């Protein structure tokens, strides 16, 4: 498998368990709890309005497009809609991990469990 960017890795991590669309991926990354120092000096958690890593929606869309082009993600169209033949699929479709990604993930999990 080719090397992944940080954002591509985040996208793959989000879609490993089930299909996700761009909006769900963004919301999941944008609402992850991040450490925050409270007024009383205790460390708590807060939900930030932006992603912890400062990832823009456009960066996620570009990562999805790149992963689909490299066949690391599989595009799932809504059966009620006509298939999309342009880049709007990034904004309208759902995505699942491709075979290569699933095999590597499965292998890494079995390697980890055998330790």
mmCIF file of N, CA and C in Angstrom:
data_model
loop_
_atom_site.group_PDB
_atom_site.id
_atom_site.type_symbol
_atom_site.label_atom_id
_atom_site.label_comp_id
_atom_site.label_asym_id
_atom_site.label_seq_id
_atom_site.Cartn_x
_atom_site.Cartn_y
_atom_site.Cartn_z
ATOM 1 N N UNK A 1 0.854 -1.179 0.000
ATOM 2 C CA UNK A 1 0.000 0.000 0.000
ATOM 3 C C UNK A 1 0.894 1.234 0.000
ATOM 4 N N UNK A 2 0.478 2.240 -0.721
ATOM 5 C CA UNK A 2 1.238 3.480 -0.759
ATOM 6 C C UNK A 2 1.135 4.186 0.582
ATOM 7 N N UNK A 3 2.042 5.102 0.809
ATOM 8 C CA UNK A 3 2.019 5.845 2.067
ATOM 9 C C UNK A 3 0.791 6.741 2.131
ATOM 10 N N UNK A 4 0.307 6.910 3.341
ATOM 11 C CA UNK A 4 -0.868 7.746 3.561
ATOM 12 C C UNK A 4 -0.467 9.043 4.233
ATOM 13 N N UNK A 5 -1.168 10.107 3.882
ATOM 14 C CA UNK A 5 -0.988 11.360 4.610
ATOM 15 C C UNK A 5 -1.702 11.228 5.955
ATOM 16 N N UNK A 6 -1.453 12.172 6.830
ATOM 17 C CA UNK A 6 -2.118 12.158 8.135
ATOM 18 C C UNK A 6 -3.637 12.209 7.974
ATOM 19 N N UNK A 7 -4.112 13.061 7.105
ATOM 20 C CA UNK A 7 -5.558 13.209 6.902
ATOM 21 C C UNK A 7 -6.142 11.934 6.288
ATOM 22 N N UNK A 8 -5.444 11.323 5.342
ATOM 23 C CA UNK A 8 -5.917 10.064 4.758
ATOM 24 C C UNK A 8 -6.021 8.977 5.827
ATOM 25 N N UNK A 9 -5.064 8.938 6.732
ATOM 26 C CA UNK A 9 -5.103 7.959 7.831
ATOM 27 C C UNK A 9 -6.314 8.189 8.722
ATOM 28 N N UNK A 10 -6.621 9.446 9.004
ATOM 29 C CA UNK A 10 -7.798 9.759 9.815
ATOM 30 C C UNK A 10 -9.083 9.304 9.120
ATOM 31 N N UNK A 11 -9.161 9.527 7.813
ATOM 32 C CA UNK A 11 -10.341 9.115 7.050
ATOM 33 C C UNK A 11 -10.498 7.598 7.112
ATOM 34 N N UNK A 12 -9.420 6.871 6.861
ATOM 35 C CA UNK A 12 -9.488 5.407 6.893
ATOM 36 C C UNK A 12 -9.902 4.915 8.271
ATOM 37 N N UNK A 13 -9.361 5.525 9.299
ATOM 38 C CA UNK A 13 -9.729 5.128 10.656
ATOM 39 C C UNK A 13 -11.228 5.306 10.905
ATOM 40 N N UNK A 14 -11.804 6.343 10.332
ATOM 41 C CA UNK A 14 -13.232 6.609 10.522
ATOM 42 C C UNK A 14 -14.124 5.605 9.793
ATOM 43 N N UNK A 15 -13.665 5.056 8.660
ATOM 44 C CA UNK A 15 -14.542 4.204 7.858
ATOM 45 C C UNK A 15 -14.261 2.714 8.026
ATOM 46 N N UNK A 16 -13.357 2.343 8.898
ATOM 47 C CA UNK A 16 -13.037 0.923 9.047
ATOM 48 C C UNK A 16 -14.204 0.092 9.572
ATOM 49 N N UNK A 17 -15.013 0.631 10.452
ATOM 50 C CA UNK A 17 -16.088 -0.166 11.041
ATOM 51 C C UNK A 17 -17.363 -0.182 10.204
ATOM 52 N N UNK A 18 -17.633 0.881 9.469
ATOM 53 C CA UNK A 18 -18.813 0.922 8.611
ATOM 54 C C UNK A 18 -18.682 2.060 7.612
ATOM 55 N N UNK A 19 -19.596 2.083 6.654
ATOM 56 C CA UNK A 19 -19.561 3.127 5.627
ATOM 57 C C UNK A 19 -19.897 4.477 6.244
ATOM 58 N N UNK A 20 -19.225 5.489 5.765
ATOM 59 C CA UNK A 20 -19.439 6.861 6.241
ATOM 60 C C UNK A 20 -19.465 7.786 5.030
ATOM 61 N N UNK A 21 -20.116 8.928 5.184
ATOM 62 C CA UNK A 21 -20.040 9.947 4.145
ATOM 63 C C UNK A 21 -19.152 11.088 4.649
ATOM 64 N N UNK A 22 -18.874 12.030 3.786
ATOM 65 C CA UNK A 22 -17.971 13.129 4.137
ATOM 66 C C UNK A 22 -18.459 13.881 5.368
ATOM 67 N N UNK A 23 -19.742 14.149 5.435
ATOM 68 C CA UNK A 23 -20.274 14.908 6.568
ATOM 69 C C UNK A 23 -20.068 14.159 7.888
ATOM 70 N N UNK A 24 -20.332 12.855 7.890
ATOM 71 C CA UNK A 24 -20.142 12.079 9.119
ATOM 72 C C UNK A 24 -18.677 12.021 9.532
ATOM 73 N N UNK A 25 -17.796 11.874 8.557
ATOM 74 C CA UNK A 25 -16.365 11.842 8.862
ATOM 75 C C UNK A 25 -15.943 13.170 9.478
ATOM 76 N N UNK A 26 -16.373 14.261 8.861
ATOM 77 C CA UNK A 26 -16.011 15.581 9.373
ATOM 78 C C UNK A 26 -16.563 15.800 10.776
ATOM 79 N N UNK A 27 -17.838 15.478 10.966
ATOM 80 C CA UNK A 27 -18.443 15.671 12.296
ATOM 81 C C UNK A 27 -17.736 14.845 13.359
ATOM 82 N N UNK A 28 -17.390 13.628 13.015
ATOM 83 C CA UNK A 28 -16.708 12.768 13.982
ATOM 84 C C UNK A 28 -15.359 13.355 14.379
ATOM 85 N N UNK A 29 -14.625 13.830 13.394
ATOM 86 C CA UNK A 29 -13.309 14.411 13.688
ATOM 87 C C UNK A 29 -13.441 15.772 14.356
ATOM 88 N N UNK A 30 -14.489 16.508 14.020
ATOM 89 C CA UNK A 30 -14.656 17.856 14.565
ATOM 90 C C UNK A 30 -15.181 17.856 15.990
ATOM 91 N N UNK A 31 -15.771 16.756 16.424
ATOM 92 C CA UNK A 31 -16.356 16.740 17.762
ATOM 93 C C UNK A 31 -15.631 15.813 18.727
ATOM 94 N N UNK A 32 -14.420 15.412 18.370
ATOM 95 C CA UNK A 32 -13.652 14.596 19.310
ATOM 96 C C UNK A 32 -13.300 15.437 20.521
ATOM 97 N N UNK A 33 -13.434 14.876 21.719
ATOM 98 C CA UNK A 33 -13.066 15.644 22.904
ATOM 99 C C UNK A 33 -11.573 15.948 22.920
ATOM 100 N N UNK A 34 -11.241 17.118 23.338
ATOM 101 C CA UNK A 34 -9.836 17.521 23.454
ATOM 102 C C UNK A 34 -9.587 17.990 24.881
ATOM 103 N N UNK A 35 -8.374 17.791 25.402
ATOM 104 C CA UNK A 35 -8.085 18.234 26.767
ATOM 105 C C UNK A 35 -8.255 19.744 26.904
ATOM 106 N N UNK A 36 -8.738 20.165 28.034
ATOM 107 C CA UNK A 36 -8.948 21.585 28.280
ATOM 108 C C UNK A 36 -8.652 21.859 29.752
ATOM 109 N N UNK A 37 -7.991 22.947 30.031
ATOM 110 C CA UNK A 37 -7.709 23.327 31.415
ATOM 111 C C UNK A 37 -8.888 24.131 31.944
ATOM 112 N N UNK A 38 -9.483 23.638 33.004
ATOM 113 C CA UNK A 38 -10.616 24.339 33.612
ATOM 114 C C UNK A 38 -10.126 25.534 34.415
ATOM 115 N N UNK A 39 -11.058 26.382 34.788
ATOM 116 C CA UNK A 39 -10.724 27.568 35.591
ATOM 117 C C UNK A 39 -10.141 27.172 36.944
ATOM 118 N N UNK A 40 -10.524 26.001 37.451
ATOM 119 C CA UNK A 40 -10.007 25.575 38.753
ATOM 120 C C UNK A 40 -8.711 24.764 38.614
ATOM 121 N N UNK A 41 -8.069 24.831 37.459
ATOM 122 C CA UNK A 41 -6.778 24.202 37.163
ATOM 123 C C UNK A 41 -6.834 22.682 37.022
ATOM 124 N N UNK A 42 -8.006 22.092 37.045
ATOM 125 C CA UNK A 42 -8.101 20.657 36.776
ATOM 126 C C UNK A 42 -8.233 20.457 35.270
ATOM 127 N N UNK A 43 -7.719 19.337 34.818
ATOM 128 C CA UNK A 43 -7.831 19.035 33.396
ATOM 129 C C UNK A 43 -9.150 18.322 33.168
ATOM 130 N N UNK A 44 -9.917 18.817 32.228
ATOM 131 C CA UNK A 44 -11.185 18.201 31.855
ATOM 132 C C UNK A 44 -11.188 17.962 30.361
ATOM 133 N N UNK A 45 -12.354 17.763 29.796
ATOM 134 C CA UNK A 45 -12.448 17.633 28.344
ATOM 135 C C UNK A 45 -13.509 18.590 27.838
ATOM 136 N N UNK A 46 -13.330 18.988 26.623
ATOM 137 C CA UNK A 46 -14.294 19.887 25.992
ATOM 138 C C UNK A 46 -14.467 19.459 24.549
ATOM 139 N N UNK A 47 -15.609 19.742 23.990
ATOM 140 C CA UNK A 47 -15.828 19.497 22.577
ATOM 141 C C UNK A 47 -15.546 20.801 21.852
ATOM 142 N N UNK A 48 -14.645 20.726 20.910
ATOM 143 C CA UNK A 48 -14.243 21.923 20.183
ATOM 144 C C UNK A 48 -15.070 22.079 18.912
ATOM 145 N N UNK A 49 -15.331 23.298 18.484
ATOM 146 C CA UNK A 49 -16.093 23.502 17.263
ATOM 147 C C UNK A 49 -15.294 23.165 16.007
ATOM 148 N N UNK A 50 -14.011 23.154 16.098
ATOM 149 C CA UNK A 50 -13.161 22.791 14.964
ATOM 150 C C UNK A 50 -12.433 21.496 15.291
ATOM 151 N N UNK A 51 -11.849 20.863 14.273
ATOM 152 C CA UNK A 51 -11.140 19.621 14.524
ATOM 153 C C UNK A 51 -9.908 19.877 15.374
ATOM 154 N N UNK A 52 -9.529 18.882 16.141
ATOM 155 C CA UNK A 52 -8.363 19.030 17.002
ATOM 156 C C UNK A 52 -7.107 19.297 16.178
ATOM 157 N N UNK A 53 -7.038 18.688 15.021
ATOM 158 C CA UNK A 53 -5.853 18.850 14.189
ATOM 159 C C UNK A 53 -5.990 20.028 13.229
ATOM 160 N N UNK A 54 -7.073 20.774 13.314
ATOM 161 C CA UNK A 54 -7.273 21.906 12.418
ATOM 162 C C UNK A 54 -7.525 21.483 10.987
ATOM 163 N N UNK A 55 -8.224 20.382 10.789
ATOM 164 C CA UNK A 55 -8.463 19.849 9.449
ATOM 165 C C UNK A 55 -9.661 20.558 8.824
ATOM 166 N N UNK A 56 -9.455 21.077 7.650
ATOM 167 C CA UNK A 56 -10.528 21.738 6.912
ATOM 168 C C UNK A 56 -11.367 20.693 6.179
ATOM 169 N N UNK A 57 -12.628 21.008 5.965
ATOM 170 C CA UNK A 57 -13.516 20.120 5.230
ATOM 171 C C UNK A 57 -12.947 19.818 3.843
ATOM 172 N N UNK A 58 -12.360 20.808 3.201
ATOM 173 C CA UNK A 58 -11.768 20.610 1.873
ATOM 174 C C UNK A 58 -10.617 19.609 1.914
ATOM 175 N N UNK A 59 -9.836 19.607 2.998
ATOM 176 C CA UNK A 59 -8.750 18.628 3.137
ATOM 177 C C UNK A 59 -9.300 17.209 3.212
ATOM 178 N N UNK A 60 -10.400 17.041 3.942
ATOM 179 C CA UNK A 60 -11.022 15.723 4.027
ATOM 180 C C UNK A 60 -11.561 15.293 2.665
ATOM 181 N N UNK A 61 -12.189 16.213 1.946
ATOM 182 C CA UNK A 61 -12.710 15.900 0.614
ATOM 183 C C UNK A 61 -11.575 15.495 -0.323
ATOM 184 N N UNK A 62 -10.462 16.210 -0.276
ATOM 185 C CA UNK A 62 -9.305 15.865 -1.112
ATOM 186 C C UNK A 62 -8.739 14.499 -0.738
ATOM 187 N N UNK A 63 -8.705 14.197 0.557
ATOM 188 C CA UNK A 63 -8.190 12.901 1.013
ATOM 189 C C UNK A 63 -9.091 11.769 0.526
ATOM 190 N N UNK A 64 -10.399 11.970 0.607
ATOM 191 C CA UNK A 64 -11.334 10.951 0.122
ATOM 192 C C UNK A 64 -11.137 10.719 -1.366
ATOM 193 N N UNK A 65 -11.060 11.804 -2.139
ATOM 194 C CA UNK A 65 -10.850 11.671 -3.588
ATOM 195 C C UNK A 65 -9.584 10.887 -3.882
ATOM 196 N N UNK A 66 -8.500 11.207 -3.187
ATOM 197 C CA UNK A 66 -7.224 10.527 -3.386
ATOM 198 C C UNK A 66 -7.319 9.038 -3.034
ATOM 199 N N UNK A 67 -7.971 8.725 -1.927
ATOM 200 C CA UNK A 67 -8.108 7.327 -1.499
ATOM 201 C C UNK A 67 -8.978 6.529 -2.467
ATOM 202 N N UNK A 68 -10.022 7.154 -3.018
ATOM 203 C CA UNK A 68 -10.868 6.481 -4.004
ATOM 204 C C UNK A 68 -10.070 6.231 -5.279
ATOM 205 N N UNK A 69 -9.319 7.219 -5.739
ATOM 206 C CA UNK A 69 -8.522 7.059 -6.958
ATOM 207 C C UNK A 69 -7.503 5.936 -6.811
ATOM 208 N N UNK A 70 -6.995 5.728 -5.600
ATOM 209 C CA UNK A 70 -6.015 4.664 -5.341
ATOM 210 C C UNK A 70 -6.685 3.353 -4.933
ATOM 211 N N UNK A 71 -8.006 3.324 -5.002
ATOM 212 C CA UNK A 71 -8.825 2.142 -4.698
ATOM 213 C C UNK A 71 -8.678 1.654 -3.260
ATOM 214 N N UNK A 72 -8.386 2.575 -2.366
ATOM 215 C CA UNK A 72 -8.312 2.239 -0.950
ATOM 216 C C UNK A 72 -9.673 2.435 -0.282
ATOM 217 N N UNK A 73 -10.528 3.237 -0.917
ATOM 218 C CA UNK A 73 -11.913 3.400 -0.481
ATOM 219 C C UNK A 73 -12.828 2.971 -1.621
ATOM 220 N N UNK A 74 -13.957 2.393 -1.250
ATOM 221 C CA UNK A 74 -14.979 1.990 -2.212
ATOM 222 C C UNK A 74 -16.142 2.967 -2.094
ATOM 223 N N UNK A 75 -16.617 3.456 -3.234
ATOM 224 C CA UNK A 75 -17.731 4.410 -3.269
ATOM 225 C C UNK A 75 -19.049 3.642 -3.267
ATOM 226 N N UNK A 76 -19.963 4.043 -2.401
ATOM 227 C CA UNK A 76 -21.313 3.467 -2.338
ATOM 228 C C UNK A 76 -22.313 4.575 -2.663
ATOM 229 N N UNK A 77 -23.036 4.382 -3.765
ATOM 230 C CA UNK A 77 -24.041 5.358 -4.198
ATOM 231 C C UNK A 77 -25.371 5.049 -3.537
ATOM 232 N N UNK A 78 -26.174 6.064 -3.329
ATOM 233 C CA UNK A 78 -27.540 5.876 -2.854
ATOM 234 C C UNK A 78 -28.324 5.256 -4.005
ATOM 235 N N UNK A 79 -28.919 4.075 -3.798
ATOM 236 C CA UNK A 79 -29.638 3.425 -4.898
ATOM 237 C C UNK A 79 -30.820 4.244 -5.423
ATOM 238 N N UNK A 80 -31.307 5.172 -4.631
ATOM 239 C CA UNK A 80 -32.431 6.008 -5.066
ATOM 240 C C UNK A 80 -31.986 7.120 -6.011
ATOM 241 N N UNK A 81 -30.681 7.345 -6.093
ATOM 242 C CA UNK A 81 -30.163 8.412 -6.952
ATOM 243 C C UNK A 81 -29.382 7.824 -8.120
ATOM 244 N N UNK A 82 -29.289 8.595 -9.181
ATOM 245 C CA UNK A 82 -28.484 8.175 -10.323
ATOM 246 C C UNK A 82 -27.009 8.222 -9.937
ATOM 247 N N UNK A 83 -26.203 7.277 -10.444
ATOM 248 C CA UNK A 83 -24.769 7.319 -10.146
ATOM 249 C C UNK A 83 -24.149 8.644 -10.597
ATOM 250 N N UNK A 84 -23.178 9.078 -9.851
ATOM 251 C CA UNK A 84 -22.515 10.353 -10.119
ATOM 252 C C UNK A 84 -21.233 10.073 -10.896
ATOM 253 N N UNK A 85 -21.040 10.800 -11.992
ATOM 254 C CA UNK A 85 -19.860 10.583 -12.828
ATOM 255 C C UNK A 85 -18.865 11.729 -12.755
ATOM 256 N N UNK A 86 -18.979 12.569 -11.743
ATOM 257 C CA UNK A 86 -18.026 13.661 -11.585
ATOM 258 C C UNK A 86 -17.569 13.694 -10.125
ATOM 259 N N UNK A 87 -16.798 14.692 -9.777
ATOM 260 C CA UNK A 87 -16.242 14.760 -8.425
ATOM 261 C C UNK A 87 -17.271 15.047 -7.339
ATOM 262 N N UNK A 88 -18.501 15.319 -7.714
ATOM 263 C CA UNK A 88 -19.516 15.561 -6.684
ATOM 264 C C UNK A 88 -19.775 14.315 -5.846
ATOM 265 N N UNK A 89 -19.300 13.141 -6.312
ATOM 266 C CA UNK A 89 -19.468 11.925 -5.516
ATOM 267 C C UNK A 89 -18.826 12.076 -4.138
ATOM 268 N N UNK A 90 -17.763 12.872 -4.053
ATOM 269 C CA UNK A 90 -17.079 13.070 -2.768
ATOM 270 C C UNK A 90 -18.041 13.660 -1.745
ATOM 271 N N UNK A 91 -18.948 14.498 -2.200
ATOM 272 C CA UNK A 91 -19.885 15.188 -1.307
ATOM 273 C C UNK A 91 -21.197 14.436 -1.135
ATOM 274 N N UNK A 92 -21.510 13.490 -2.034
ATOM 275 C CA UNK A 92 -22.836 12.877 -2.038
ATOM 276 C C UNK A 92 -22.867 11.389 -1.706
ATOM 277 N N UNK A 93 -21.758 10.698 -1.800
ATOM 278 C CA UNK A 93 -21.758 9.245 -1.645
ATOM 279 C C UNK A 93 -21.226 8.815 -0.279
ATOM 280 N N UNK A 94 -21.297 7.530 -0.046
ATOM 281 C CA UNK A 94 -20.772 6.904 1.165
ATOM 282 C C UNK A 94 -19.514 6.144 0.789
ATOM 283 N N UNK A 95 -18.658 5.910 1.766
ATOM 284 C CA UNK A 95 -17.373 5.274 1.490
ATOM 285 C C UNK A 95 -17.106 4.154 2.482
ATOM 286 N N UNK A 96 -16.525 3.074 1.961
ATOM 287 C CA UNK A 96 -16.118 1.935 2.778
ATOM 288 C C UNK A 96 -14.651 1.655 2.505
ATOM 289 N N UNK A 97 -14.024 0.968 3.433
ATOM 290 C CA UNK A 97 -12.633 0.570 3.232
ATOM 291 C C UNK A 97 -12.572 -0.445 2.094
ATOM 292 N N UNK A 98 -11.573 -0.280 1.236
ATOM 293 C CA UNK A 98 -11.358 -1.234 0.166
ATOM 294 C C UNK A 98 -10.750 -2.523 0.700
ATOM 295 N N UNK A 99 -10.664 -3.529 -0.154
ATOM 296 C CA UNK A 99 -10.150 -4.844 0.235
ATOM 297 C C UNK A 99 -8.756 -4.760 0.826
ATOM 298 N N UNK A 100 -7.866 -4.012 0.190
ATOM 299 C CA UNK A 100 -6.483 -3.912 0.667
ATOM 300 C C UNK A 100 -6.426 -3.318 2.072
ATOM 301 N N UNK A 101 -7.210 -2.309 2.321
ATOM 302 C CA UNK A 101 -7.232 -1.668 3.640
ATOM 303 C C UNK A 101 -7.764 -2.641 4.682
ATOM 304 N N UNK A 102 -8.840 -3.354 4.364
ATOM 305 C CA UNK A 102 -9.415 -4.320 5.315
ATOM 306 C C UNK A 102 -8.431 -5.447 5.624
ATOM 307 N N UNK A 103 -7.743 -5.946 4.603
ATOM 308 C CA UNK A 103 -6.766 -7.020 4.818
ATOM 309 C C UNK A 103 -5.620 -6.549 5.702
ATOM 310 N N UNK A 104 -5.107 -5.355 5.435
ATOM 311 C CA UNK A 104 -4.012 -4.830 6.255
ATOM 312 C C UNK A 104 -4.466 -4.586 7.686
ATOM 313 N N UNK A 105 -5.675 -4.074 7.846
ATOM 314 C CA UNK A 105 -6.190 -3.826 9.191
ATOM 315 C C UNK A 105 -6.376 -5.147 9.943
ATOM 316 N N UNK A 106 -6.925 -6.140 9.268
ATOM 317 C CA UNK A 106 -7.137 -7.448 9.879
ATOM 318 C C UNK A 106 -5.804 -8.078 10.278
ATOM 319 N N UNK A 107 -4.811 -7.969 9.393
ATOM 320 C CA UNK A 107 -3.485 -8.524 9.682
ATOM 321 C C UNK A 107 -2.846 -7.807 10.862
ATOM 322 N N UNK A 108 -2.949 -6.490 10.901
ATOM 323 C CA UNK A 108 -2.328 -5.750 12.003
ATOM 324 C C UNK A 108 -3.014 -6.078 13.324
ATOM 325 N N UNK A 109 -4.327 -6.313 13.308
ATOM 326 C CA UNK A 109 -5.032 -6.705 14.532
ATOM 327 C C UNK A 109 -4.611 -8.090 14.992
ATOM 328 N N UNK A 110 -4.456 -9.037 14.056
ATOM 329 C CA UNK A 110 -4.052 -10.387 14.456
ATOM 330 C C UNK A 110 -2.603 -10.397 14.927
ATOM 331 N N UNK A 111 -1.751 -9.578 14.314
ATOM 332 C CA UNK A 111 -0.360 -9.469 14.773
ATOM 333 C C UNK A 111 -0.318 -8.909 16.187
ATOM 334 N N UNK A 112 -1.166 -7.926 16.461
ATOM 335 C CA UNK A 112 -1.209 -7.303 17.786
ATOM 336 C C UNK A 112 -1.705 -8.301 18.833
ATOM 337 N N UNK A 113 -2.743 -9.077 18.499
ATOM 338 C CA UNK A 113 -3.316 -10.036 19.446
ATOM 339 C C UNK A 113 -2.368 -11.188 19.747
ATOM 340 N N UNK A 114 -1.482 -11.519 18.802
ATOM 341 C CA UNK A 114 -0.565 -12.645 19.016
ATOM 342 C C UNK A 114 0.634 -12.272 19.874
ATOM 343 N N UNK A 115 0.757 -11.022 20.235
ATOM 344 C CA UNK A 115 1.894 -10.597 21.068
ATOM 345 C C UNK A 115 1.702 -10.982 22.498
#
